[in-house]
Short mmCIF file of C-alpha atoms in Angstrom, two decimals:
data_model
loop_
_atom_site.label_atom_id
_atom_site.label_comp_id
_atom_site.label_asym_id
_atom_site.label_seq_id
_atom_site.Cartn_x
_atom_site.Cartn_y
_atom_site.Cartn_z
CA UNK A 1 0.06 0.01 0.07
CA UNK A 2 1.41 3.30 -1.10
CA UNK A 3 1.91 6.19 1.54
CA UNK A 4 0.10 9.38 0.37
CA UNK A 5 2.74 12.18 -0.04
CA UNK A 6 1.59 15.38 1.44
CA UNK A 7 1.19 18.24 -1.01
CA UNK A 8 3.81 20.70 -0.66
CA UNK A 9 2.22 24.21 -0.59
CA UNK A 10 4.47 26.86 -2.35
CA UNK A 11 3.81 30.53 -2.05
CA UNK A 12 3.63 32.34 -5.50
CA UNK A 13 6.89 34.07 -6.14
CA UNK A 14 5.31 37.44 -6.81
CA UNK A 15 3.04 37.16 -3.58
CA UNK A 16 2.72 40.82 -2.14
CA UNK A 17 5.20 42.15 -4.78
CA UNK A 18 4.12 44.72 -7.38
CA UNK A 19 5.01 43.32 -10.83
CA UNK A 20 4.76 44.73 -14.26
CA UNK A 21 6.67 47.39 -16.05
CA UNK A 22 9.24 49.54 -14.17
CA UNK A 23 8.76 53.38 -14.30
CA UNK A 24 11.57 55.09 -16.27
CA UNK A 25 13.52 57.67 -14.30
CA UNK A 26 12.77 61.47 -14.59
CA UNK A 27 15.88 63.62 -15.64
CA UNK A 28 15.79 65.53 -12.61
CA UNK A 29 16.33 62.15 -10.66
CA UNK A 30 19.28 61.43 -12.99
CA UNK A 31 20.82 64.76 -12.58
CA UNK A 32 20.34 64.54 -8.55
CA UNK A 33 22.01 61.09 -8.67
CA UNK A 34 24.91 62.12 -10.77
CA UNK A 35 25.62 65.11 -8.68
CA UNK A 36 25.57 62.82 -5.57
CA UNK A 37 27.91 60.30 -7.00
CA UNK A 38 30.26 62.86 -8.23
CA UNK A 39 30.51 64.45 -4.62
CA UNK A 40 30.94 61.14 -3.23
CA UNK A 41 33.51 60.26 -5.69
CA UNK A 42 31.80 56.99 -6.54
CA UNK A 43 33.58 56.84 -9.75
CA UNK A 44 32.47 53.20 -10.98
CA UNK A 45 28.86 53.88 -10.09
CA UNK A 46 28.77 57.03 -12.07
CA UNK A 47 30.20 55.43 -14.96
CA UNK A 48 27.70 52.69 -14.62
CA UNK A 49 24.67 55.08 -14.30
CA UNK A 50 25.79 57.17 -17.21
CA UNK A 51 26.35 54.29 -19.55
CA UNK A 52 23.20 52.47 -18.52
CA UNK A 53 21.21 55.61 -19.48
CA UNK A 54 23.04 56.16 -22.70
CA UNK A 55 23.36 52.59 -23.94
CA UNK A 56 19.73 51.58 -23.26
CA UNK A 57 20.99 48.07 -23.08
CA UNK A 58 19.45 45.12 -20.89
CA UNK A 59 21.14 44.61 -17.78
CA UNK A 60 22.80 41.39 -18.83
CA UNK A 61 24.31 43.24 -21.81
CA UNK A 62 25.58 46.19 -19.91
CA UNK A 63 27.36 44.26 -17.04
CA UNK A 64 29.18 42.15 -19.60
CA UNK A 65 30.59 44.97 -21.72
CA UNK A 66 34.13 44.87 -22.03
CA UNK A 67 36.61 47.97 -22.38
CA UNK A 68 37.16 47.38 -25.96
CA UNK A 69 33.43 47.36 -26.75
CA UNK A 70 33.34 51.19 -25.80
CA UNK A 71 37.16 52.45 -26.48
CA UNK A 72 39.07 53.02 -29.63
CA UNK A 73 42.61 52.81 -28.49
CA UNK A 74 42.79 54.69 -25.23
CA UNK A 75 39.88 56.94 -25.94
CA UNK A 76 36.25 56.24 -25.31
CA UNK A 77 34.23 56.23 -28.56
CA UNK A 78 31.41 58.27 -29.21
CA UNK A 79 29.37 55.52 -30.53
CA UNK A 80 29.37 51.73 -30.04
CA UNK A 81 27.88 48.49 -31.27
CA UNK A 82 27.36 45.48 -29.20
CA UNK A 83 25.59 41.85 -29.75
CA UNK A 84 22.47 41.55 -27.67
CA UNK A 85 22.45 38.34 -25.68
CA UNK A 86 18.89 37.83 -25.67
CA UNK A 87 18.15 38.54 -29.47
CA UNK A 88 21.74 37.66 -30.82
CA UNK A 89 21.13 41.02 -33.02
CA UNK A 90 23.52 43.94 -33.00
CA UNK A 91 22.35 47.14 -31.57
CA UNK A 92 24.15 50.52 -31.82
CA UNK A 93 24.20 53.19 -29.09
CA UNK A 94 25.61 56.57 -28.40
CA UNK A 95 28.04 57.79 -25.64
CA UNK A 96 27.68 61.31 -24.85
CA UNK A 97 30.40 63.61 -23.60
CA UNK A 98 29.36 63.35 -19.95
CA UNK A 99 29.36 59.44 -20.05
CA UNK A 100 32.76 59.43 -22.00
CA UNK A 101 34.34 61.53 -19.26
CA UNK A 102 32.88 59.27 -16.35
CA UNK A 103 34.11 56.15 -18.23
CA UNK A 104 37.42 57.61 -19.00
CA UNK A 105 37.96 58.43 -15.24
CA UNK A 106 36.81 55.08 -14.14
CA UNK A 107 38.88 53.19 -16.59
CA UNK A 108 41.95 54.93 -15.59
CA UNK A 109 41.24 54.59 -11.86
CA UNK A 110 40.65 50.96 -12.03
CA UNK A 111 43.59 50.33 -14.42
CA UNK A 112 41.48 48.40 -16.85
CA UNK A 113 42.83 46.96 -20.20
CA UNK A 114 40.88 46.61 -23.53
CA UNK A 115 40.38 42.77 -22.82
CA UNK A 116 39.02 43.56 -19.24
CA UNK A 117 35.42 43.64 -18.48
CA UNK A 118 34.27 47.35 -17.98
CA UNK A 119 32.64 46.73 -14.60
CA UNK A 120 34.60 43.70 -12.94
CA UNK A 121 33.00 42.02 -10.06
CA UNK A 122 34.41 42.30 -6.55
CA UNK A 123 33.11 38.73 -6.16
CA UNK A 124 35.97 36.19 -6.80
CA UNK A 125 33.48 33.79 -8.46
CA UNK A 126 32.18 36.29 -11.10
CA UNK A 127 34.40 37.84 -13.83
CA UNK A 128 31.93 40.96 -13.99
CA UNK A 129 29.37 42.60 -12.19
CA UNK A 130 26.39 40.47 -11.99
CA UNK A 131 22.87 41.36 -13.07
CA UNK A 132 21.76 40.81 -9.45
CA UNK A 133 24.59 43.02 -8.15
CA UNK A 134 23.61 45.56 -10.65
CA UNK A 135 19.96 45.53 -9.36
CA UNK A 136 21.14 45.86 -5.87
CA UNK A 137 23.21 48.90 -6.85
CA UNK A 138 20.18 50.40 -8.54
CA UNK A 139 17.85 49.74 -5.58
CA UNK A 140 20.36 51.65 -3.47
CA UNK A 141 20.29 54.51 -5.81
CA UNK A 142 16.42 54.42 -5.75
CA UNK A 143 16.27 54.47 -1.85
CA UNK A 144 18.81 57.48 -1.91
CA UNK A 145 16.55 59.45 -4.35
CA UNK A 146 13.78 58.91 -1.81
CA UNK A 147 11.73 56.76 -4.48
CA UNK A 148 9.81 53.72 -4.11
CA UNK A 149 11.98 50.61 -4.87
CA UNK A 150 8.86 48.63 -6.00
CA UNK A 151 8.30 50.97 -8.82
CA UNK A 152 11.93 50.99 -10.14
CA UNK A 153 14.43 48.08 -11.69
CA UNK A 154 17.18 47.79 -14.12
CA UNK A 155 14.75 48.02 -16.85
CA UNK A 156 14.05 51.56 -15.52
CA UNK A 157 17.42 52.51 -16.90
CA UNK A 158 16.79 50.87 -20.31
CA UNK A 159 13.40 52.82 -20.74
CA UNK A 160 14.58 56.23 -19.36
CA UNK A 161 16.21 57.84 -22.35
CA UNK A 162 13.96 55.64 -24.70
CA UNK A 163 10.77 57.16 -23.15
CA UNK A 164 12.10 60.69 -23.02
CA UNK A 165 13.14 60.37 -26.95
CA UNK A 166 9.59 59.12 -27.76
CA UNK A 167 7.95 61.87 -25.80
CA UNK A 168 10.08 64.50 -27.56
CA UNK A 169 10.03 63.16 -31.17
CA UNK A 170 7.06 60.64 -31.37
CA UNK A 171 9.56 58.64 -33.54
CA UNK A 172 8.69 55.11 -32.72
CA UNK A 173 11.01 53.68 -35.39
CA UNK A 174 13.84 55.60 -33.90
CA UNK A 175 13.21 54.25 -30.62
CA UNK A 176 12.71 50.66 -32.06
CA UNK A 177 16.21 50.78 -33.29
CA UNK A 178 17.67 52.18 -30.39
CA UNK A 179 16.15 49.48 -28.02
CA UNK A 180 17.10 46.64 -30.75
CA UNK A 181 13.76 45.46 -30.94
CA UNK A 182 12.96 43.27 -33.80
CA UNK A 183 9.33 44.15 -33.92
CA UNK A 184 7.48 47.51 -33.83
CA UNK A 185 4.91 45.95 -31.61
CA UNK A 186 7.50 45.06 -28.88
CA UNK A 187 8.52 48.72 -28.85
CA UNK A 188 4.87 49.86 -28.36
CA UNK A 189 4.28 47.42 -25.58
CA UNK A 190 7.59 48.21 -24.00
CA UNK A 191 6.92 52.03 -23.61
CA UNK A 192 3.24 51.51 -22.96
CA UNK A 193 2.75 54.46 -25.17
CA UNK A 194 -0.68 53.35 -26.44
CA UNK A 195 -2.35 54.20 -22.96
CA UNK A 196 -0.03 57.31 -22.71
CA UNK A 197 -0.90 58.76 -26.02
CA UNK A 198 -4.70 57.84 -25.74
CA UNK A 199 -4.69 59.69 -22.30
CA UNK A 200 -2.83 62.63 -24.02
CA UNK A 201 -5.36 62.99 -26.75
CA UNK A 202 -8.26 62.49 -24.42
CA UNK A 203 -6.87 65.32 -22.06
CA UNK A 204 -6.70 67.83 -25.03
CA UNK A 205 -10.25 67.03 -26.35
CA UNK A 206 -12.86 69.22 -24.55
CA UNK A 207 -16.63 68.73 -24.91
#
C-alpha cells in the first residue's frame, strides 16, 4: 500500500510584490543622482549610471561589456555596437560627452585594459558585475533618491532615455532601433505608449 505524500504548498513568487513594467527615471532624478555620485567620488557607479542611461541596454548586456566595446585605442568612442545576448542581434548606441568623461575616469582609476570587463565584479566567482549586483546597486540609488524601490528596476535604466526620446519626437521607429527590438509591436508594448498617447489625446479633447 502506497503512502500518500502530502502536497507541498508553495507561495507564488510574486505574492505581495508589485509586478509589471518599471517606471523610467525622470531627468531631475538622474541629475540629482549624478551630482551625489560625483560629490561622493563613486567613480564606478557614476560610469555605470551614465552608460546604463546612454546605452539603453538590458542589464545582462550592460554588465558584460568589455573596455574594447566602448573604446578606440585609449579613448572612449562616441558610438558603440554590441551583440545583444537575448536576440543575438547587434544594436548601436551613442556615448555622450558626460558619459565618456565618466568612463575615462573609471577606466583609468581601475587600471583596466582593453580585454578587461568594463565593470569587474568584486566577487571572486564572477568575472564581471552580475545582474543581481547591478539590481542591488540600482535599488540603493532609488532609495537614496527617496523613491519607492517597488516602482523601479534595471529596466528603468533601459526605458529612461528611450521614453524621453519618444515623448520629444514621437518617432517610434527610431526608438525601436535604439532598443534593438525586431518588431515595432515590442517597442509599443515596452514603452506603454498606447495608453499614454490615448490619455494625452483625451486630455486635449474638451466637450
